[in-house]
XYZ file of N, CA and C in Angstrom:
216
model
N 15.282 154.357 42.359
C 14.695 153.225 43.251
C 13.919 154.569 44.162
N 12.829 154.207 44.238
C 11.980 155.102 44.978
C 12.312 155.193 46.279
N 11.764 156.102 47.374
C 12.319 156.508 48.412
C 12.177 155.040 49.514
N 11.366 154.149 49.386
C 10.889 152.957 50.309
C 11.478 151.508 49.517
N 12.004 151.443 48.684
C 11.868 150.319 47.756
C 13.098 149.517 48.431
N 14.184 150.445 49.054
C 15.550 149.795 49.413
C 15.350 148.531 50.459
N 14.175 148.308 51.236
C 13.789 147.307 51.845
C 13.675 145.884 51.062
N 13.255 146.414 49.904
C 13.038 144.812 49.126
C 14.327 144.353 48.813
N 15.193 145.048 48.895
C 16.786 144.545 48.355
C 17.479 143.956 49.888
N 16.632 144.480 51.318
C 17.224 144.079 52.310
C 16.420 142.843 52.533
N 15.075 142.643 52.203
C 14.597 141.188 52.176
C 14.878 140.366 51.241
N 15.628 140.728 50.177
C 15.770 139.734 49.217
C 17.530 139.224 49.578
N 18.116 139.975 50.302
C 19.365 139.458 50.933
C 19.141 138.782 52.451
N 18.508 139.104 52.876
C 17.741 138.094 54.224
C 17.374 136.579 53.731
N 16.565 136.704 52.712
C 16.156 135.439 52.176
C 17.328 134.884 51.723
N 18.227 135.351 50.795
C 19.245 134.471 50.237
C 20.372 134.038 51.285
N 20.428 134.442 52.833
C 21.100 134.383 53.454
C 20.509 133.107 53.973
N 19.015 133.113 54.371
C 18.522 131.998 54.924
C 18.218 131.036 53.933
N 17.922 130.869 52.715
C 18.611 129.808 52.050
C 19.768 129.434 51.856
N 20.681 129.804 51.931
C 22.292 129.500 51.835
C 22.386 128.747 53.406
N 21.608 128.790 54.031
C 21.867 128.374 55.724
C 21.291 127.471 56.036
N 20.179 127.183 55.169
C 19.164 125.775 55.505
C 18.028 126.088 56.251
N 17.850 127.794 56.280
C 16.612 128.323 56.973
C 15.583 128.404 55.984
N 15.060 127.448 55.878
C 13.926 127.108 54.577
C 12.578 127.919 54.966
N 11.962 127.657 56.201
C 10.615 128.140 56.521
C 10.927 129.767 56.760
N 12.329 130.229 57.236
C 12.320 131.927 57.115
C 12.757 132.104 55.513
N 13.044 131.619 54.902
C 12.963 132.007 53.660
C 11.877 132.392 52.780
N 10.798 131.055 53.184
C 9.709 131.022 52.707
C 8.706 132.558 53.254
N 9.077 132.621 54.282
C 8.606 134.031 55.373
C 8.714 135.280 54.935
N 9.970 134.952 54.666
C 10.616 136.553 53.981
C 10.433 136.785 52.420
N 10.060 135.766 51.836
C 9.209 136.009 50.700
C 8.121 136.169 50.347
N 7.409 135.791 51.545
C 5.765 136.695 51.810
C 6.014 138.051 52.030
N 7.140 138.220 52.872
C 7.137 139.208 53.551
C 7.338 140.393 52.620
N 8.598 139.706 51.337
C 8.608 140.773 50.115
C 7.655 141.101 49.643
N 6.889 139.909 49.504
C 5.237 140.410 48.319
C 4.489 141.494 49.030
N 4.470 141.591 50.460
C 3.684 142.380 51.098
C 4.392 143.726 51.042
N 5.469 144.097 51.249
C 6.153 145.440 51.394
C 6.137 145.869 50.001
N 6.151 145.115 48.631
C 6.107 145.429 47.912
C 4.655 146.085 47.356
N 3.573 145.470 47.738
C 2.311 145.494 47.399
C 1.734 147.258 48.336
N 2.564 147.298 49.409
C 2.266 148.338 50.176
C 2.890 149.476 49.805
N 3.958 149.210 49.306
C 5.002 150.560 48.864
C 4.377 150.726 47.572
N 3.772 149.682 46.810
C 2.903 150.662 45.655
C 2.084 151.190 46.162
N 1.266 150.799 46.755
C -0.225 151.121 47.505
C 0.010 152.642 48.098
N 1.222 153.061 48.731
C 1.258 154.532 49.330
C 1.934 155.246 48.131
N 2.160 154.625 46.861
C 3.124 155.379 45.852
C 1.675 156.347 45.045
N 0.713 155.207 44.920
C -0.382 155.611 44.007
C -1.212 156.582 45.171
N -1.281 156.174 46.181
C -1.613 157.492 47.215
C -1.252 158.923 47.125
N -0.082 158.836 46.920
C 0.963 159.831 46.998
C 0.572 160.507 45.460
N 0.441 159.716 44.697
C 0.207 160.494 43.158
C -1.133 161.026 43.048
N -1.936 160.215 43.739
C -3.929 160.654 43.764
C -3.626 162.273 44.394
N -2.807 162.251 45.908
C -2.963 163.369 46.166
C -2.108 164.537 45.664
N -0.924 164.256 44.623
C -0.488 165.225 43.988
C -1.488 165.625 43.113
N -2.155 164.674 42.316
C -3.313 165.217 41.371
C -4.350 165.966 41.766
N -4.306 165.982 43.116
C -5.757 166.680 43.516
C -6.776 165.757 44.251
N -6.866 164.786 44.173
C -7.452 163.575 44.657
C -7.361 163.890 46.224
N -8.634 163.163 46.915
C -8.063 162.934 48.174
C -7.877 161.519 48.633
N -7.730 160.609 47.979
C -7.690 159.267 48.263
C -8.406 158.346 47.738
N -8.901 157.654 48.760
C -10.113 156.894 48.106
C -11.483 156.861 48.644
N -11.627 158.257 49.364
C -12.790 159.364 49.940
C -12.617 160.237 49.358
N -14.027 160.793 48.497
C -13.945 161.998 48.124
C -15.451 162.847 48.135
N -15.438 163.653 47.937
C -16.773 164.383 47.807
C -17.606 164.042 46.713
N -19.065 163.732 47.030
C -20.376 162.941 46.389
C -20.593 164.186 44.944
N -20.431 163.458 44.070
C -20.388 164.419 42.863
C -21.814 165.504 42.818
N -22.800 165.205 43.739
C -23.766 166.161 43.902
C -23.362 167.570 45.015
N -22.047 166.950 45.398
C -21.757 168.127 46.432
C -21.964 167.810 47.563
N -22.790 166.609 48.156
C -22.964 166.596 49.790
C -23.008 165.045 50.207
N -22.287 164.958 51.172
C -22.158 163.652 51.660
C -20.653 162.919 50.744
N -20.294 161.687 51.277
C -19.082 161.018 50.770
C -19.260 159.665 50.224
N -18.469 159.615 48.976
C -18.810 158.393 48.159
C -17.448 157.570 48.477
N -17.310 156.473 48.060
C -16.140 155.642 48.396
C -15.454 155.283 46.865
N -14.302 155.664 46.554
C -13.759 155.603 44.842
C -13.078 153.835 44.868
N -13.257 153.514 43.724
C -12.883 152.092 43.548
C -11.570 151.944 43.358
């Protein structure tokens, strides 16, 4: 398990508790929260890999050597 993925388990446990206790709106919100957390964790992981591979994240130097360009 990666460094921050434990939070996904916590959110799942909270959702299970909410569902078991009839807190349906909270359970739905926690489901959405888990999706957002998973997306952010994945994004941070990709960013760390890019930095480890010598890239500067989403912004890098323009191939011509001047200015900056945004990578997709």
